[in-house]
Coordinates of C-alpha atoms in Angstrom, one line a residue:
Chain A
X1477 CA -17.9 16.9 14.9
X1478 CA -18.5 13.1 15.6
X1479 CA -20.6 11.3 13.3
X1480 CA -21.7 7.7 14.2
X1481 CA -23.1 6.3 11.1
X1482 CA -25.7 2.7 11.3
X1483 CA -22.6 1.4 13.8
X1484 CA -23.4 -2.2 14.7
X1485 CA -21.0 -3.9 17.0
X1486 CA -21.1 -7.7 18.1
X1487 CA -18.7 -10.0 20.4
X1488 CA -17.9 -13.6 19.0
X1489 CA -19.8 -13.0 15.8
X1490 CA -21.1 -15.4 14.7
X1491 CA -20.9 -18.0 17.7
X1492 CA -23.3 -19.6 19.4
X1493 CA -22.4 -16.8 22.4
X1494 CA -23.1 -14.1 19.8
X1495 CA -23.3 -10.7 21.3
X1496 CA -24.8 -7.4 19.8
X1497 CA -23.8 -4.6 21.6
X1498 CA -24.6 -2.0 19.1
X1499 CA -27.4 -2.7 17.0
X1500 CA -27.7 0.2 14.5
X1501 CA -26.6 3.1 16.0
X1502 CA -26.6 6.7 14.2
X1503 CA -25.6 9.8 16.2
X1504 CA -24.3 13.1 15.7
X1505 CA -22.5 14.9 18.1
X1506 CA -21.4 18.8 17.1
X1507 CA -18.3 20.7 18.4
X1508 CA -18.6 22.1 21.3
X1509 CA -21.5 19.6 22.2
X1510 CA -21.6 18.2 25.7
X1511 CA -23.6 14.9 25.4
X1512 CA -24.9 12.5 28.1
X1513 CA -25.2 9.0 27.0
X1514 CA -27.2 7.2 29.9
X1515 CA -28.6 3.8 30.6
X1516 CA -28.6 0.7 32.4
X1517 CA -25.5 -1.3 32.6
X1518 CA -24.9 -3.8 28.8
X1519 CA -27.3 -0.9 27.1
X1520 CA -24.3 -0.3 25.0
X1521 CA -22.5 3.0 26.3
X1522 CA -19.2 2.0 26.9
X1523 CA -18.9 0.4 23.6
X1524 CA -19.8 3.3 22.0
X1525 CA -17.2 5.4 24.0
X1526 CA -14.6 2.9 22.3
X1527 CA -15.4 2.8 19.3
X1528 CA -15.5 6.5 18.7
X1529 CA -12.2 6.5 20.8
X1530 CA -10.9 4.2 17.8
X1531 CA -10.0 1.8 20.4
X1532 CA -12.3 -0.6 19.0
X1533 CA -13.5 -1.5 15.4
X1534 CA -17.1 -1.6 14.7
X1535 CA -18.3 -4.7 12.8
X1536 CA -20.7 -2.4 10.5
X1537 CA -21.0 0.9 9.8
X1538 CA -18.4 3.7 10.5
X1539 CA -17.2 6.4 12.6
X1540 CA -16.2 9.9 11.5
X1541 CA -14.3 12.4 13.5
X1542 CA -14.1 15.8 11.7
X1543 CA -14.3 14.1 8.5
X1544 CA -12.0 11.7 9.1
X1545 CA -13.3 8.3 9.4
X1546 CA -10.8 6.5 12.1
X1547 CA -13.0 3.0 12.0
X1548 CA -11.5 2.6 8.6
X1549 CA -7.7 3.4 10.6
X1550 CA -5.3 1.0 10.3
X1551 CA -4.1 0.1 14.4
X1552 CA -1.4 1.9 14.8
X1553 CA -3.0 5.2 12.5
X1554 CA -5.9 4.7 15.3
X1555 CA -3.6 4.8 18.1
X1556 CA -2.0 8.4 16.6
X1557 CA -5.2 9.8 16.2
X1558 CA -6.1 9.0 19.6
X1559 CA -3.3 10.7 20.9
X1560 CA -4.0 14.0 19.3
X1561 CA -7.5 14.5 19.4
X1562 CA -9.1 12.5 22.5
X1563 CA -8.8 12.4 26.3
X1564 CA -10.4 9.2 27.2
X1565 CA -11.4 9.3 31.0
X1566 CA -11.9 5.4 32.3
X1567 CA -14.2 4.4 34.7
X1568 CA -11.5 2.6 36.6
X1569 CA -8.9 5.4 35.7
X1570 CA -6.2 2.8 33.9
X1571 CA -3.1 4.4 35.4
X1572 CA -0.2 2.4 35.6
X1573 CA 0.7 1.3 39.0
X1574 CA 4.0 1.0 39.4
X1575 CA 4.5 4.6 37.7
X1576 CA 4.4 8.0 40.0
X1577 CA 2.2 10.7 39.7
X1578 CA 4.1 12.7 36.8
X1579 CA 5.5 10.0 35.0
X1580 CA 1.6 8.5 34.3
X1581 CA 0.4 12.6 33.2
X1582 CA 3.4 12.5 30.7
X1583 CA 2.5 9.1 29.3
X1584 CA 0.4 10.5 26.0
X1585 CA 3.5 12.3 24.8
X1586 CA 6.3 9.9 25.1
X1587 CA 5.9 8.8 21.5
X1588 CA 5.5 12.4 20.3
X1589 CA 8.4 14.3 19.1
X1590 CA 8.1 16.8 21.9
X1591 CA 11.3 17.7 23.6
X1592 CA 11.3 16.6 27.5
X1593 CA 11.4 20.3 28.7
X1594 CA 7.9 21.1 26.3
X1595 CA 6.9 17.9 27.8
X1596 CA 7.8 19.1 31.9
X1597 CA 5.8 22.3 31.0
X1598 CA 2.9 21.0 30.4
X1599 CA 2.8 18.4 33.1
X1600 CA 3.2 20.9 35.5
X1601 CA 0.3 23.4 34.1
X1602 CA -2.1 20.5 34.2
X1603 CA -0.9 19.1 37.7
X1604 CA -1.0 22.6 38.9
X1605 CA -4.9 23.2 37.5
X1606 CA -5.9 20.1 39.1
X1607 CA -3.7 20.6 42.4
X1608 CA -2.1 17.5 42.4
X1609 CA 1.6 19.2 41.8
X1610 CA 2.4 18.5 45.6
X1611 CA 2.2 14.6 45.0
X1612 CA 3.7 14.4 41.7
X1613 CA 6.9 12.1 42.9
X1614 CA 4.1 9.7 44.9
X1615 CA 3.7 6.4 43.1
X1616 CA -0.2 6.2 41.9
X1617 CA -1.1 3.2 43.8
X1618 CA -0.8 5.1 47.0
X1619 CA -3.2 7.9 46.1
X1620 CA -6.9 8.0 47.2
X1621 CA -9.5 7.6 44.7
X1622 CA -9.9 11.0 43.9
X1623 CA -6.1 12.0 43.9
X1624 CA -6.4 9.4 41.3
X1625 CA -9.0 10.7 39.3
X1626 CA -7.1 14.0 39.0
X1627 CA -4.2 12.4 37.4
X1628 CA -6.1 10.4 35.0
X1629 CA -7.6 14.1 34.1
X1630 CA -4.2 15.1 34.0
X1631 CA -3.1 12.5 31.9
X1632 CA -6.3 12.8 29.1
X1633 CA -5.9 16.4 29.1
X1634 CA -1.8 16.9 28.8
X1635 CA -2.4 16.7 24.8
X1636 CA -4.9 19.4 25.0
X1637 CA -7.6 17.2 22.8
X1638 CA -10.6 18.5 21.3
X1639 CA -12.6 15.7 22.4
X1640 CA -12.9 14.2 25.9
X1641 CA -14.7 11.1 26.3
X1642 CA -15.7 10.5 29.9
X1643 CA -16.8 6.5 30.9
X1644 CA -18.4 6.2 34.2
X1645 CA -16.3 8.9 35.6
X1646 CA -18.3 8.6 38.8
X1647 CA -18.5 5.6 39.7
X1648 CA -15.8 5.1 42.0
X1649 CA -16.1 8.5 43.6
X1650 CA -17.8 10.0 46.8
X1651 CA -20.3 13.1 46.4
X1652 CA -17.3 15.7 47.2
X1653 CA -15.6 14.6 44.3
X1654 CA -18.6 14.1 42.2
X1655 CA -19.5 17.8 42.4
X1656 CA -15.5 18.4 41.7
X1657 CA -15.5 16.3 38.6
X1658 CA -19.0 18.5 37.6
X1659 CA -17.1 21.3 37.8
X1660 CA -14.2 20.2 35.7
X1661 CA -16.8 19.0 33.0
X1662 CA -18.4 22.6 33.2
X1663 CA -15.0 24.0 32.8
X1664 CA -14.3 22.4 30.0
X1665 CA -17.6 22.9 28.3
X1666 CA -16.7 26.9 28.4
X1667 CA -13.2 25.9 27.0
X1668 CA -15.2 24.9 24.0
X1669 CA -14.4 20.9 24.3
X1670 CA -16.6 18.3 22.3
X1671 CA -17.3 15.9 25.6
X1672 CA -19.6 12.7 25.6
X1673 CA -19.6 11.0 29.1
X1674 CA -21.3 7.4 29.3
X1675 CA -22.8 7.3 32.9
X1676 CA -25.8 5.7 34.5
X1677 CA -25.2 7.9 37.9
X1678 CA -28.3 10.2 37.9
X1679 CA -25.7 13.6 38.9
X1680 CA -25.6 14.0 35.3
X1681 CA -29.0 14.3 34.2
X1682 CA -30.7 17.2 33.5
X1683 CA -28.3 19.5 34.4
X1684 CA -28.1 22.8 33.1
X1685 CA -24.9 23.0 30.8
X1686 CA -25.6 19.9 29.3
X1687 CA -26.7 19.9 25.6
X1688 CA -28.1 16.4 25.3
X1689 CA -28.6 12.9 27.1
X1690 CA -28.9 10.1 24.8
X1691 CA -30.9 7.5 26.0
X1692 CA -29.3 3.8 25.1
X1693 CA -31.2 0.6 25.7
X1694 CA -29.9 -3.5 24.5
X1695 CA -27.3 -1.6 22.1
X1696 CA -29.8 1.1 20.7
X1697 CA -30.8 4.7 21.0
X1698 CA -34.5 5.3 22.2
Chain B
X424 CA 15.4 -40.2 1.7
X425 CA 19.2 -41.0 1.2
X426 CA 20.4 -38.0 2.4
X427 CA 19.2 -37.4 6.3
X428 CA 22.2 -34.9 8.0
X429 CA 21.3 -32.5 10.8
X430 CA 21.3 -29.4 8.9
X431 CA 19.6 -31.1 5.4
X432 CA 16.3 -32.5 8.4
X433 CA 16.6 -28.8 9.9
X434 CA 16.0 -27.2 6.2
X435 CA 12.9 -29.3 5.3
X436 CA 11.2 -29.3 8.6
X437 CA 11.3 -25.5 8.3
X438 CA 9.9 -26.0 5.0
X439 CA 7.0 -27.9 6.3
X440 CA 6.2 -25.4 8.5
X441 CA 6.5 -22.5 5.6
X442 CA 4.4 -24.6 3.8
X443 CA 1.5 -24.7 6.1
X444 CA 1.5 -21.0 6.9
X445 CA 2.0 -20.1 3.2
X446 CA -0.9 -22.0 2.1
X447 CA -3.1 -20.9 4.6
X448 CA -1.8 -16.6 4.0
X449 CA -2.6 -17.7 -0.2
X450 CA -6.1 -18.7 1.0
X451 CA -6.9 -16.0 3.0
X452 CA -4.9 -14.0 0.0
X453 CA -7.6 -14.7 -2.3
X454 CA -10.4 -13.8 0.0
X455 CA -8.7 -10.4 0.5
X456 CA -7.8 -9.4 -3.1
X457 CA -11.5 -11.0 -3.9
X458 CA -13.5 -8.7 -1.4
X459 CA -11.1 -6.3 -0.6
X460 CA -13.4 -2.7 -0.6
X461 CA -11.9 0.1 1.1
X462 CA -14.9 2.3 1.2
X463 CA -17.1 -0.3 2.1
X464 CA -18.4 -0.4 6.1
X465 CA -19.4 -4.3 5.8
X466 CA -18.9 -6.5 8.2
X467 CA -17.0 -8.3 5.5
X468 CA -14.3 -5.5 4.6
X469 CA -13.6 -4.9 8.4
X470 CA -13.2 -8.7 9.7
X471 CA -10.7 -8.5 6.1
X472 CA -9.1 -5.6 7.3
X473 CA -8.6 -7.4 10.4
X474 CA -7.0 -10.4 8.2
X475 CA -5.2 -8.8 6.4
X476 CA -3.2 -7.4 9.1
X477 CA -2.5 -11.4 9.9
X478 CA -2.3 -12.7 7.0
X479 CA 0.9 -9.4 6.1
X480 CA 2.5 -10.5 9.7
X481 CA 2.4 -14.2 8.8
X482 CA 3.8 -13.3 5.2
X483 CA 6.6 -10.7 6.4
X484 CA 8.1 -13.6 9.3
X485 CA 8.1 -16.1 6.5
X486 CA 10.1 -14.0 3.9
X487 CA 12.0 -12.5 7.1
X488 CA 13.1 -15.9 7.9
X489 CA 13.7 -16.9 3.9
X490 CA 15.9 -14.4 3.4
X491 CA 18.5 -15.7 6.2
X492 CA 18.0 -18.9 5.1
X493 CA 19.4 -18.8 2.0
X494 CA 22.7 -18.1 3.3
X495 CA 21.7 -20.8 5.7
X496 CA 20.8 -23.3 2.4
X497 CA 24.1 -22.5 1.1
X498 CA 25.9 -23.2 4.2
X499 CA 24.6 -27.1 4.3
X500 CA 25.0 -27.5 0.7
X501 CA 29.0 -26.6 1.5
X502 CA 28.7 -28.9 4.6
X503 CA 27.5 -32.0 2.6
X504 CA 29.7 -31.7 -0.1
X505 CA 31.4 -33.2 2.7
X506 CA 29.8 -36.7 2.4
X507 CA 29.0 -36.3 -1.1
X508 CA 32.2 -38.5 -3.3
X509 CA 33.4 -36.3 -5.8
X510 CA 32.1 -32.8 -4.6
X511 CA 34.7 -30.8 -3.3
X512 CA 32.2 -27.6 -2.8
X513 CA 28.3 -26.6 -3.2
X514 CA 29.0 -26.8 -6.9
X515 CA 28.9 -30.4 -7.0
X516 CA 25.9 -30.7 -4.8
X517 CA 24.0 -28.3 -6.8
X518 CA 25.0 -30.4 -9.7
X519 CA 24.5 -33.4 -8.2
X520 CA 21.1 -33.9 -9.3
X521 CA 18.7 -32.3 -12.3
X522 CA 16.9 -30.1 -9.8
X523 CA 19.8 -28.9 -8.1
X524 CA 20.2 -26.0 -10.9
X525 CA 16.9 -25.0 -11.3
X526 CA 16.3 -24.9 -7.7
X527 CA 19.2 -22.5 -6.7
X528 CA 18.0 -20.3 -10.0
X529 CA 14.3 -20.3 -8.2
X530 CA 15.7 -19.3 -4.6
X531 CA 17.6 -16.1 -6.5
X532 CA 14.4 -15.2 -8.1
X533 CA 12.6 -15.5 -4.7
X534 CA 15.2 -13.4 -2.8
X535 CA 14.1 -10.5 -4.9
X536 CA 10.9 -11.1 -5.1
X537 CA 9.9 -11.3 -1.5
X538 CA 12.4 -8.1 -0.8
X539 CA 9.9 -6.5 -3.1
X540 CA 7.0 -7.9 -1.1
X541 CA 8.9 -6.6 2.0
X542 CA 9.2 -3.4 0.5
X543 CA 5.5 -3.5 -0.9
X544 CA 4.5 -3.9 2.8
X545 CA 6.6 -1.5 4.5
X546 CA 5.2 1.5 2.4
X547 CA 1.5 0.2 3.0
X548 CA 1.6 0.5 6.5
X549 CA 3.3 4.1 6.5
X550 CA 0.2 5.1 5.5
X551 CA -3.3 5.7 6.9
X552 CA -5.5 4.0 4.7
X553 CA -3.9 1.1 2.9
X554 CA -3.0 1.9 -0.4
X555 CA -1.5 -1.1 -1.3
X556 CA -3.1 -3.8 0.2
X557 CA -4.6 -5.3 -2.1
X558 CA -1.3 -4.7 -4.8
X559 CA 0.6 -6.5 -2.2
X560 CA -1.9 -9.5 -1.5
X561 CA -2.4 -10.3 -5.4
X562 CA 1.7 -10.0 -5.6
X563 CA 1.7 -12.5 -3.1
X564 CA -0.8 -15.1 -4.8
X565 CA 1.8 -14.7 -7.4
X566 CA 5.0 -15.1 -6.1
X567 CA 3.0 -17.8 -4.0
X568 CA 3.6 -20.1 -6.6
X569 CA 7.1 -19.5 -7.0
X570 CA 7.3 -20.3 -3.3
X571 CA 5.9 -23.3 -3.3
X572 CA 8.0 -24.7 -6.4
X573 CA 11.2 -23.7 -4.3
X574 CA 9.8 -26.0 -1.7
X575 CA 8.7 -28.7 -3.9
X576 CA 12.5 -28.3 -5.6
X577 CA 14.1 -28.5 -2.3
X578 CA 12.5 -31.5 -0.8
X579 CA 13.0 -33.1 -4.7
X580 CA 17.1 -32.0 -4.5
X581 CA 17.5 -33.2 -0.7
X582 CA 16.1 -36.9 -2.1
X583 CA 17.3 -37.6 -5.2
X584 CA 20.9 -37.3 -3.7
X585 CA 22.4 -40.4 -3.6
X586 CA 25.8 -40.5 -1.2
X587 CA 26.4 -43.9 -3.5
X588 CA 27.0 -41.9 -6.5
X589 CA 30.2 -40.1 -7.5
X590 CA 29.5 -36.3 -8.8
X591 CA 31.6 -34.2 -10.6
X592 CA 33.8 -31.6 -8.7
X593 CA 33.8 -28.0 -9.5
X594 CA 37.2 -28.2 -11.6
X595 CA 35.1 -30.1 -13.7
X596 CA 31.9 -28.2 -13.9
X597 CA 33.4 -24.4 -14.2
X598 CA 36.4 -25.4 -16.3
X599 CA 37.4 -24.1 -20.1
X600 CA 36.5 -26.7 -21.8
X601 CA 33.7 -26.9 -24.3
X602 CA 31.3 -29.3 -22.7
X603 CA 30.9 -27.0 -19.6
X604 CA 28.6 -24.8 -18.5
X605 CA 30.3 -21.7 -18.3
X606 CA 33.1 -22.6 -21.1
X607 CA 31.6 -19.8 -23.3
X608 CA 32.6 -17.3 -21.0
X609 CA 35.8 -18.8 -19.5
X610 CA 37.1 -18.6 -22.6
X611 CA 36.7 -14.9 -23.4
X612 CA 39.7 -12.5 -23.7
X613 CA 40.2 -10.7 -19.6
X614 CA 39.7 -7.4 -21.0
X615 CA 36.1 -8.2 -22.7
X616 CA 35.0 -9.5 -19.0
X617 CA 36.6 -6.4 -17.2
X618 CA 35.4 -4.0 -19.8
X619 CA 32.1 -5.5 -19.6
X620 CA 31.8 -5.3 -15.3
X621 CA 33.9 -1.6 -15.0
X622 CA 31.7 -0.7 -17.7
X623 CA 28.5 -1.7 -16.4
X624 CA 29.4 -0.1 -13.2
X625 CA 30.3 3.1 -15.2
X626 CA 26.5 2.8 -16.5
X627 CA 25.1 2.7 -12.9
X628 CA 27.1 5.6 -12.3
X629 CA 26.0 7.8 -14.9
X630 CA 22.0 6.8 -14.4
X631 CA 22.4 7.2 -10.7
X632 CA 23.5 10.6 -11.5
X633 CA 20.7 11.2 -14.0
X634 CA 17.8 9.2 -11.3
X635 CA 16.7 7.5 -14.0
X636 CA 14.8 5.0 -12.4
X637 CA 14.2 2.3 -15.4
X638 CA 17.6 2.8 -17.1
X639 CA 19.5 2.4 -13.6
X640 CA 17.3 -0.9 -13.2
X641 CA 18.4 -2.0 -16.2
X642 CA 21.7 -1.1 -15.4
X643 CA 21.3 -3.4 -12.4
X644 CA 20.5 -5.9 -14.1
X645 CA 23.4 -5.5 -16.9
X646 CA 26.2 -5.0 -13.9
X647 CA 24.5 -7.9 -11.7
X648 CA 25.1 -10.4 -15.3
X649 CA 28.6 -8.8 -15.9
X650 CA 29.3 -9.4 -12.0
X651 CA 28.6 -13.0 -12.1
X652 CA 30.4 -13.8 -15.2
X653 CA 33.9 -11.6 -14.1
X654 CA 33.7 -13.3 -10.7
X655 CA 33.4 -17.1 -12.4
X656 CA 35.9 -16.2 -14.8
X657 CA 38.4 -13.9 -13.8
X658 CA 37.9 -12.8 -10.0
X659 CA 37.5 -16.0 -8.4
X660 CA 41.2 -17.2 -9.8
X661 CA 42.7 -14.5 -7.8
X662 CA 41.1 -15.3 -5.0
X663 CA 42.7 -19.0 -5.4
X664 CA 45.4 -17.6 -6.5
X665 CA 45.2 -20.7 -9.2
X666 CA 44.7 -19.0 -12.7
X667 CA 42.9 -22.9 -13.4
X668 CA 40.5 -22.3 -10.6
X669 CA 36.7 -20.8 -11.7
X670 CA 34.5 -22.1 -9.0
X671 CA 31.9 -19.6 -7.8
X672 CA 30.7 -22.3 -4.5
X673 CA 34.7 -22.5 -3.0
X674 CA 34.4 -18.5 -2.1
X675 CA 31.9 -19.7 0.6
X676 CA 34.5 -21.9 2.1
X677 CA 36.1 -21.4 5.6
X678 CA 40.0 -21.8 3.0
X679 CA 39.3 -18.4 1.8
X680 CA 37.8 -17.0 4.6
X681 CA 33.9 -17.2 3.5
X682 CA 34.4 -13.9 1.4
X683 CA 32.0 -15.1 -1.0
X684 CA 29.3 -14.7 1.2
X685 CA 30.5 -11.0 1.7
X686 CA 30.7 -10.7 -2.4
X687 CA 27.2 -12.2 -2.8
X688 CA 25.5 -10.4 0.0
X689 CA 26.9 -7.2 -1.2
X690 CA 26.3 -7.7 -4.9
X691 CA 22.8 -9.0 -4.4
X692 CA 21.8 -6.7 -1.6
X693 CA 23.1 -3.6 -4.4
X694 CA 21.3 -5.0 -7.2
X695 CA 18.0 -5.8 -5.3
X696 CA 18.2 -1.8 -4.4
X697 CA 18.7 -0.5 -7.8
X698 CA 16.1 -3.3 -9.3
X699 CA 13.4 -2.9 -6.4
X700 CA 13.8 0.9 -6.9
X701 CA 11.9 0.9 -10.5
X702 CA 9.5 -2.0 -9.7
X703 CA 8.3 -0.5 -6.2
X704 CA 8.2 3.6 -7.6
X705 CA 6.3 2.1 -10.7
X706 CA 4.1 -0.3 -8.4
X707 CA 3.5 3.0 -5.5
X708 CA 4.5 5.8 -7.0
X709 CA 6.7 6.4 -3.8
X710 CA 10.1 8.1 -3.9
X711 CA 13.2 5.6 -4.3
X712 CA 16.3 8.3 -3.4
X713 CA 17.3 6.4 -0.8
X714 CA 16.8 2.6 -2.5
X715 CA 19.3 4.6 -4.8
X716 CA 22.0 5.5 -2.5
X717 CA 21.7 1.9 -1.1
X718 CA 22.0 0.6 -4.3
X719 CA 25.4 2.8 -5.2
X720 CA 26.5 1.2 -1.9
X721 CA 26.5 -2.0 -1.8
X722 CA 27.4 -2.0 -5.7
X723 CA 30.5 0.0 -5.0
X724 CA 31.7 -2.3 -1.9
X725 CA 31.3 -5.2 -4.5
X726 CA 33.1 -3.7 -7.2
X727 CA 36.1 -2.8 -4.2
X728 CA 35.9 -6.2 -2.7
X729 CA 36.4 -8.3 -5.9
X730 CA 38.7 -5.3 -7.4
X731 CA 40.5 -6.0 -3.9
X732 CA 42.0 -9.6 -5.0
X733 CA 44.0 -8.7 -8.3
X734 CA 45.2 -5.7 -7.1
X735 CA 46.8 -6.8 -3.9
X736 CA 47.9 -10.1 -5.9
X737 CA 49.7 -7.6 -8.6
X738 CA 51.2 -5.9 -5.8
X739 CA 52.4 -8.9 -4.4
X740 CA 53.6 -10.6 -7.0
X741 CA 54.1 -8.4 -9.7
X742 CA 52.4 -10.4 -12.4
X743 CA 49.0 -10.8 -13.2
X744 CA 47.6 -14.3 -13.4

């Protein structure tokens, strides 16, 4: 469960170019839960997405993930709880250019104390479920956009997390691939997965496996 | 200023620059240990979490960097012995002014202190939701203090010497007669002094077996004492090889192939173990077996390295001196 508890979040506090981009934000999201959180570009969304990812503090308030409450983690704390329980999806995938196909899905568990043949295992289930095995030596930056999105699936799902957090998954993709990244989503809604995806694309609302859309506006919920 | 070399402008502009980051971590210190609110979700406790993280960086590079230094403060004190009349070693430097003393007293204290703080630190940040945080930051407006009167000692010692004036040498300061510093225990039967270091290392032994944590830091202390004492008055002269010979400072010299800074390092490194092992588990409650073993270590190469001297001298020679 993810509990988001009177989060406030500003940019340069207290500068003249003072930002809010949460303003007093309380949400629950329950396990299993697939949540929508839409609006307008600067309503807040992808904010939200971080700091529940832990990859950003909030400057009030607090975030609790199955009782744990990660705002309060120290950095590196944050970054092991990251790895473990969340597959963060980015809007502009974040894979790591100069790194092929494989060696990007198997980036989560370097730091883990997994063995490199556990490791090679489940690389290749996840490359195989998202059929991207065939290109698995082929350096990232020579994929198309969807052979891309696939391995940043690959690469949030390799740790098998509880959570996936999904920003502007879309945004960069054709219909085709759209209605393929639907499908994924629905997939893992029956695998019992606790997803939130931040998106202003209109595929995503009101569609039938979905359990809520949050509605965000200037850093609030309405 | 009377006293400008290299090494003596090198040691004091570092200090300026300890100085301004130390002040500025014991500001943001007392903000910390002032507000500090784990289970608070203010604005206040999470830009002090934030802080804090600095402000332990800023602290752990200074004390990182003290540490070497020492050896480093030790070093030039040997090298302007050189330009100092009279002062054949560090000894005569140190004694070459009233702060001299105090100052190299302080910089021992310190070593161990900001180990501890080291320590203190490391264990914080093994752990999720910083336990000692604010133990560590109060430690640190303490020893903050301390820090500072180093400093303030340095920069005093580097200026009041005066190249003009003759100092005494080291056969004069750690000699047997009465008006010296150490004369008490120069002048102690060999066996009382041996007894007193074997015998202290005998203690270790037996509390290291027992993990007694207090009594083997008391034992620390006991066997750091005895160590001193033995090497002034009966070790060092076999590392001469000049039964006349007590000076603790000539060990660090390139003539006897800077061995003292092996003795020292091990000795202090040993003791700081078996000392930090009682003040951290009483301070964190967090298990010491290994600060222990390091302890036993480092103790036991000491013991071998000064046991080294008269042995291999008695072999040699077949007398003791």
């Amino acid at each position: 469960m993810i509990e988001v508890k009177n989060i406030s979040k500003k940019f340069n506090e207290n500068l003249a170019n003072e930002v809010i981009a949460l303003n007093d934000i309380n949400l629950t999201i329950e396990q299993g839960e697939l949540a929508i959180l839409k609006g307008a570009s600067g309503s807040g969304k992808s904010t939200l997405l971080s700091l529940i990812a832990a990859l950003s503090k909030p400057t009030l308030g607090e975030v609790i993930v199955d009782g744990q409450r990660i705002s309060k983690l120290p950095d590196n704390f944050s970054a092991l709880f990251r790895r473990e329980h969340i597959g963060f999806i980015f809007q502009k995938f974040n894979l790591i250019s100069t790194l092929n196909v494989y060696e990007n899905i198997i980036t989560p568990l370097l730091p883990s104390e997994i063995n490199r043949e556990e490791i090679d295992q489940k690389a290749h289930k996840v490359m195989a479920e998202f059929s991207i095995t065939h290109k698995k030596e082929v350096k990232v930056a020579n994929l198309s956009g969807g052979e891309q999105q696939r391995v940043a699936i690959c690469r949030a799902l390799i740790n098998s997390p509880k959570i996936i957090l999904a920003d502007e998954p879309t945004a960069n993709l054709d219909a085709f691939l759209t209605d393929s990244f639907l499908d994924f989503i629905q997939q893992m809604k029956e695998e019992k997965k606790t997803i939130m995806i931040a998106t202003h694309d209109p595929v995503f609302f009101n569609l039938d496996f979905t359990d809520r859309e949050v509605d965000m506006r200037n850093g609030q919920i309405i | 200023m009377s006293l400008t070399t290299p090494d003596v402008i090198a040691l004091l502009i570092l200090d300026i620059l300890f100085v301004f980051f130390a002040i500025i971590s014991f500001l943001l210190s007392i903000r910390i240990v002032k507000h500090w609110d784990l289970d608070s979700t203010s604005s206040l406790q999470y830009s002090l979490e934030k802080q804090s993280y600095l402000v332990a960086t800023v602290i752990k590079y200074l004390f990182f960097l003290k540490l070497p230094l020492f050896i480093y403060f030790v070093f030039t004190l040997d090298l302007i012995a050189n330009v100092i009349p009279g002062a054949m070693c560090a000894a005569g430097v140190v004694n070459a002014t009233p702060y001299g003393f105090y100052l190299f007293v302080i910089k021992l204290i310190n070593l161990y202190l900001f180990g501890i703080w080291l320590a203190l630190h490391h264990y914080d940040i093994q752990h999720p939701g910083y336990p000692y945080s604010k133990l560590k930051f109060t430690f640190f407006i303490l020893i903050f203090f301390l820090f500072m009167a180093e400093i303030i000692l340095e920069v005093m010692m580097f200026s009041a010497i005066d190249p003009h004036v003759i100092v005494s040498c080291c056969g004069t300061l750690f000699c047997a007669i009465e008006t010296s510093h150490v004369s008490s225990f120069l002048v102690l039967p060999d066996w009382i002094i041996l007894s007193a270091f074997y015998g202290s290392f005998i203690l270790l032994l037996f509390f290291y077996r027992l993990k007694n944590i207090f009594a083997f830091a008391l034992a620390n202390v006991l066997y750091l004492a005895a160590a001193l004492i033995s090497l002034i008055a009966f070790f060092s002269t076999y590392v001469y090889e000049l039964p006349t010979h007590n000076c603790p400072f000539c060990l660090l010299q390139s003539d006897y192939y800077y061995i003292g800074y092996f003795f020292y390092s091990s000795l202090f490194t040993g003791t700081f173990f078996g000392i930090g092992s009682f003040i951290i588990h009483f301070a964190t409650k967090e298990k010491v077996d290994s600060w222990f073993k390091l302890s036993m270590g480092f103790n036991l190469c000491y013991l071998i390295l000064v046991s080294l001297y008269p042995a291999l001298f008695y072999l040699k020679n077949g007398v003791w001196l």
